[in-house]
């Protein structure tokens, strides 16, 4: 959970080409019971992966005014004004590269928790439901030094249909081929157990794509240890 908190902030910041600098956290709880220590371990690990400093934060006990644990994170990054990636350089025919996710990436858990409550699925049989979110900052830093990246999108709530268009110029869309990558089996399990329509799956989950890059059509990218696919093109 601590890693996910860092990831949700850092992965958003880097989409504009910014270098993440530092992170702060806030933990609100009914009563300190040791779980916050485990969360902090995750936050510290997430910051180390992202290459950011944890410069402060707060932990607060709220007694009867708090239900359980509530978390908030804050990240600041820096980028030269003339180097901000705002999609203005994207043209029709550019390639969309999808980089693999590490499972659900903090999204769709309202649905997952309901399915767990109704015993449609279980953590025991599917421990990958607790996979921490990938932090893409080190990879993106390396890729930006080597390739002409035109736009980036962090695939969170709303899936590819809602997040990818955010980095496109007004009036431009993307044709996404959902058969162009290997969908992790956990998404098939969720879809079958919940009898969920394909369109709803695409709007709720990342379906195995955690981050997208847009590059010129003649550029081939090596994403190293992360699997990636050409999943579409702009139009």
CSV table of C-alpha atoms in Angstrom, one decimal:
chain,number,residue,atom,x,y,z
A,1,UNK,CA,0.0,0.0,0.0
A,2,UNK,CA,2.9,2.4,0.8
A,3,UNK,CA,4.5,1.6,-2.6
A,4,UNK,CA,1.2,2.2,-4.3
A,5,UNK,CA,0.8,5.6,-2.6
A,6,UNK,CA,4.2,6.7,-4.0
A,7,UNK,CA,3.5,5.2,-7.4
A,8,UNK,CA,0.2,6.9,-7.9
A,9,UNK,CA,1.9,10.3,-7.4
A,10,UNK,CA,5.2,9.8,-9.1
A,11,UNK,CA,3.8,8.0,-12.2
A,12,UNK,CA,1.5,10.9,-12.7
A,13,UNK,CA,4.2,13.6,-12.3
A,14,UNK,CA,6.6,12.0,-14.9
A,15,UNK,CA,4.0,12.1,-17.7
A,16,UNK,CA,4.8,15.7,-18.4
A,17,UNK,CA,8.5,15.0,-18.6
A,18,UNK,CA,9.2,16.1,-15.0
A,19,UNK,CA,11.9,14.7,-12.8
A,20,UNK,CA,10.3,13.8,-9.4
A,21,UNK,CA,12.1,15.4,-6.6
A,22,UNK,CA,10.5,14.7,-3.2
A,23,UNK,CA,7.5,13.1,-1.5
A,24,UNK,CA,5.4,13.7,1.6
A,25,UNK,CA,2.9,11.4,3.2
A,26,UNK,CA,-0.1,11.8,5.6
A,27,UNK,CA,-1.5,8.9,7.5
A,28,UNK,CA,-4.8,9.3,9.5
A,29,UNK,CA,-5.8,6.4,11.8
A,30,UNK,CA,-8.3,5.7,14.6
A,31,UNK,CA,-5.5,4.4,16.8
A,32,UNK,CA,-1.8,3.6,16.2
A,33,UNK,CA,-1.5,-0.2,16.1
A,34,UNK,CA,1.6,-1.0,14.1
A,35,UNK,CA,0.1,-1.1,10.6
A,36,UNK,CA,1.3,2.4,10.0
A,37,UNK,CA,4.9,1.2,10.5
A,38,UNK,CA,4.4,-1.4,7.7
A,39,UNK,CA,2.9,1.3,5.4
A,40,UNK,CA,5.8,3.6,6.1
A,41,UNK,CA,8.2,0.7,5.1
A,42,UNK,CA,6.4,0.6,1.8
A,43,UNK,CA,6.5,4.4,1.3
A,44,UNK,CA,10.3,4.5,2.0
A,45,UNK,CA,10.8,1.6,-0.4
A,46,UNK,CA,8.7,3.3,-3.1
A,47,UNK,CA,10.7,6.6,-2.7
A,48,UNK,CA,13.9,4.7,-3.1
A,49,UNK,CA,12.7,3.0,-6.3
A,50,UNK,CA,11.4,6.4,-7.6
A,51,UNK,CA,14.7,8.2,-6.7
A,52,UNK,CA,12.9,10.8,-4.6
A,53,UNK,CA,13.5,12.1,-1.1
A,54,UNK,CA,10.9,11.6,1.6
A,55,UNK,CA,11.2,15.0,3.2
A,56,UNK,CA,8.3,15.0,5.7
A,57,UNK,CA,4.8,13.9,6.5
A,58,UNK,CA,2.4,13.4,9.3
A,59,UNK,CA,0.7,10.6,11.2
A,60,UNK,CA,-2.5,11.5,13.1
A,61,UNK,CA,-4.7,9.6,15.6
A,62,UNK,CA,-8.3,10.7,15.4
A,63,UNK,CA,-10.0,8.3,17.7
A,64,UNK,CA,-13.8,8.0,17.3
A,65,UNK,CA,-13.7,10.5,14.5
A,66,UNK,CA,-11.8,8.1,12.2
A,67,UNK,CA,-13.1,4.8,10.8
A,68,UNK,CA,-9.9,3.1,9.9
A,69,UNK,CA,-6.7,4.2,8.0
A,70,UNK,CA,-6.7,7.0,5.4
A,71,UNK,CA,-3.6,7.8,3.3
A,72,UNK,CA,-2.6,10.8,1.2
A,73,UNK,CA,0.6,11.5,-0.7
A,74,UNK,CA,2.2,14.5,-2.3
A,75,UNK,CA,5.0,14.6,-4.9
A,76,UNK,CA,6.7,17.5,-6.6
A,77,UNK,CA,8.8,17.3,-9.8
A,78,UNK,CA,10.7,19.8,-12.0
A,79,UNK,CA,10.9,20.3,-15.8
A,80,UNK,CA,12.1,23.2,-17.9
A,81,UNK,CA,9.2,25.0,-19.3
A,82,UNK,CA,10.3,24.5,-22.9
A,83,UNK,CA,10.7,20.7,-22.3
A,84,UNK,CA,7.2,20.0,-20.9
A,85,UNK,CA,5.5,17.2,-22.7
A,86,UNK,CA,2.0,18.5,-23.4
A,87,UNK,CA,1.2,16.5,-26.5
A,88,UNK,CA,1.7,19.4,-29.0
A,89,UNK,CA,4.2,17.4,-31.0
A,90,UNK,CA,2.0,14.4,-31.5
A,91,UNK,CA,0.8,13.8,-35.1
A,92,UNK,CA,-1.5,11.3,-36.7
A,93,UNK,CA,0.2,8.0,-37.3
A,94,UNK,CA,2.5,8.1,-34.2
A,95,UNK,CA,2.9,4.9,-32.4
A,96,UNK,CA,1.5,4.1,-28.9
A,97,UNK,CA,3.8,1.9,-26.8
A,98,UNK,CA,2.1,0.1,-23.9
A,99,UNK,CA,4.3,-0.9,-21.0
A,100,UNK,CA,3.3,-3.8,-18.8
A,101,UNK,CA,1.6,-3.3,-15.4
A,102,UNK,CA,2.1,-5.4,-12.3
A,103,UNK,CA,-1.5,-6.4,-12.0
A,104,UNK,CA,-4.3,-4.1,-10.9
A,105,UNK,CA,-2.2,-1.1,-9.9
A,106,UNK,CA,-4.5,0.4,-7.2
A,107,UNK,CA,-7.5,0.5,-9.5
A,108,UNK,CA,-10.8,-1.4,-9.5
A,109,UNK,CA,-10.6,-2.4,-5.8
A,110,UNK,CA,-14.1,-1.2,-5.0
A,111,UNK,CA,-15.3,-3.9,-7.3
A,112,UNK,CA,-12.7,-6.4,-6.1
A,113,UNK,CA,-13.6,-5.9,-2.5
A,114,UNK,CA,-17.3,-6.5,-3.3
A,115,UNK,CA,-16.3,-9.7,-5.2
A,116,UNK,CA,-14.2,-10.8,-2.2
A,117,UNK,CA,-17.2,-10.1,0.2
A,118,UNK,CA,-19.5,-12.2,-2.0
A,119,UNK,CA,-16.8,-14.9,-2.2
A,120,UNK,CA,-16.5,-14.7,-6.0
A,121,UNK,CA,-12.7,-14.6,-5.7
A,122,UNK,CA,-10.2,-14.9,-2.9
A,123,UNK,CA,-6.8,-13.5,-1.9
A,124,UNK,CA,-5.7,-17.0,-1.0
A,125,UNK,CA,-6.2,-18.2,-4.6
A,126,UNK,CA,-5.0,-15.0,-6.2
A,127,UNK,CA,-2.2,-13.4,-4.2
A,128,UNK,CA,-1.3,-11.3,-7.3
A,129,UNK,CA,-4.2,-9.0,-6.3
A,130,UNK,CA,-1.7,-7.5,-3.7
A,131,UNK,CA,1.1,-6.9,-6.3
A,132,UNK,CA,2.6,-3.4,-5.7
A,133,UNK,CA,2.3,-0.9,-8.5
A,134,UNK,CA,5.2,-0.6,-10.8
A,135,UNK,CA,7.0,2.8,-10.4
A,136,UNK,CA,8.1,3.8,-13.9
A,137,UNK,CA,10.3,6.9,-13.0
A,138,UNK,CA,13.7,5.2,-13.5
A,139,UNK,CA,12.6,3.6,-16.8
A,140,UNK,CA,11.1,6.8,-18.2
A,141,UNK,CA,14.2,8.8,-17.2
A,142,UNK,CA,16.3,6.5,-19.2
A,143,UNK,CA,13.9,6.4,-22.2
A,144,UNK,CA,13.7,10.2,-22.4
A,145,UNK,CA,17.5,10.4,-22.6
A,146,UNK,CA,17.5,7.9,-25.6
A,147,UNK,CA,14.3,8.4,-27.6
A,148,UNK,CA,12.1,11.2,-28.8
A,149,UNK,CA,9.1,10.8,-26.5
A,150,UNK,CA,6.1,12.8,-27.6
A,151,UNK,CA,3.6,12.0,-24.9
A,152,UNK,CA,3.0,9.8,-21.9
A,153,UNK,CA,0.0,8.5,-20.0
A,154,UNK,CA,-0.2,6.7,-16.6
A,155,UNK,CA,-3.0,4.2,-16.9
A,156,UNK,CA,-5.0,4.4,-13.6
A,157,UNK,CA,-8.8,4.6,-12.9
A,158,UNK,CA,-10.7,4.7,-16.1
A,159,UNK,CA,-8.3,2.5,-17.9
A,160,UNK,CA,-6.8,3.2,-21.3
A,161,UNK,CA,-10.0,4.8,-22.7
A,162,UNK,CA,-9.9,7.7,-20.1
A,163,UNK,CA,-6.2,8.1,-19.5
A,164,UNK,CA,-4.5,7.9,-22.9
A,165,UNK,CA,-6.5,10.7,-24.5
A,166,UNK,CA,-5.2,13.1,-21.8
A,167,UNK,CA,-1.9,13.4,-23.5
A,168,UNK,CA,-3.3,14.0,-27.0
A,169,UNK,CA,-3.9,17.3,-28.8
A,170,UNK,CA,-7.5,18.4,-29.1
A,171,UNK,CA,-9.4,16.5,-31.8
A,172,UNK,CA,-7.0,13.6,-31.9
A,173,UNK,CA,-7.8,10.0,-30.9
A,174,UNK,CA,-6.1,6.6,-30.8
A,175,UNK,CA,-7.0,3.3,-32.3
A,176,UNK,CA,-6.0,0.7,-29.5
A,177,UNK,CA,-5.7,-2.9,-30.4
A,178,UNK,CA,-6.6,-4.8,-27.2
A,179,UNK,CA,-5.4,-8.0,-28.7
A,180,UNK,CA,-1.8,-6.7,-29.2
A,181,UNK,CA,-0.6,-7.7,-25.8
A,182,UNK,CA,-0.9,-10.7,-23.5
A,183,UNK,CA,-3.6,-9.9,-20.9
A,184,UNK,CA,-2.6,-11.2,-17.4
A,185,UNK,CA,-4.8,-14.1,-16.3
A,186,UNK,CA,-6.0,-12.3,-13.2
A,187,UNK,CA,-8.1,-10.0,-15.4
A,188,UNK,CA,-9.8,-13.0,-17.1
A,189,UNK,CA,-10.5,-14.5,-13.7
A,190,UNK,CA,-12.1,-11.2,-12.5
A,191,UNK,CA,-14.1,-10.8,-15.7
A,192,UNK,CA,-15.5,-14.4,-15.5
A,193,UNK,CA,-16.2,-14.3,-11.7
A,194,UNK,CA,-18.0,-11.0,-11.9
A,195,UNK,CA,-19.7,-11.6,-15.3
A,196,UNK,CA,-18.3,-8.2,-16.4
A,197,UNK,CA,-18.8,-6.9,-19.9
A,198,UNK,CA,-15.6,-6.3,-21.9
A,199,UNK,CA,-16.3,-2.6,-22.3
A,200,UNK,CA,-16.6,-2.2,-18.5
A,201,UNK,CA,-13.4,-4.1,-18.0
A,202,UNK,CA,-11.6,-1.7,-20.2
A,203,UNK,CA,-13.0,1.3,-18.3
A,204,UNK,CA,-12.2,-0.1,-14.9
A,205,UNK,CA,-8.9,-1.9,-15.2
A,206,UNK,CA,-5.5,-1.4,-16.9
A,207,UNK,CA,-5.8,-5.0,-18.4
A,208,UNK,CA,-2.0,-5.4,-18.2
A,209,UNK,CA,-0.9,-1.9,-19.5
A,210,UNK,CA,0.3,0.4,-16.7
A,211,UNK,CA,2.0,3.2,-18.7
A,212,UNK,CA,1.9,4.4,-22.3
A,213,UNK,CA,4.4,6.3,-24.5
A,214,UNK,CA,3.7,8.0,-27.8
A,215,UNK,CA,6.7,8.1,-30.2
A,216,UNK,CA,7.2,8.8,-34.0
A,217,UNK,CA,6.2,5.8,-36.2
A,218,UNK,CA,9.8,5.0,-37.2
A,219,UNK,CA,11.1,4.8,-33.6
A,220,UNK,CA,11.6,1.4,-31.9
A,221,UNK,CA,12.0,1.5,-28.2
A,222,UNK,CA,13.8,-1.0,-25.9
A,223,UNK,CA,12.1,-1.0,-22.5
A,224,UNK,CA,14.7,-3.2,-20.9
A,225,UNK,CA,13.3,-5.5,-18.1
A,226,UNK,CA,9.7,-4.2,-18.7
A,227,UNK,CA,7.7,-5.9,-21.4
A,228,UNK,CA,6.1,-3.6,-23.9
A,229,UNK,CA,4.0,-3.7,-27.1
A,230,UNK,CA,2.9,-1.4,-29.9
A,231,UNK,CA,-0.7,-1.2,-28.9
A,232,UNK,CA,-2.1,1.4,-31.3
A,233,UNK,CA,-1.6,4.6,-33.3
A,234,UNK,CA,-2.9,8.1,-33.2
A,235,UNK,CA,-5.3,9.5,-35.8
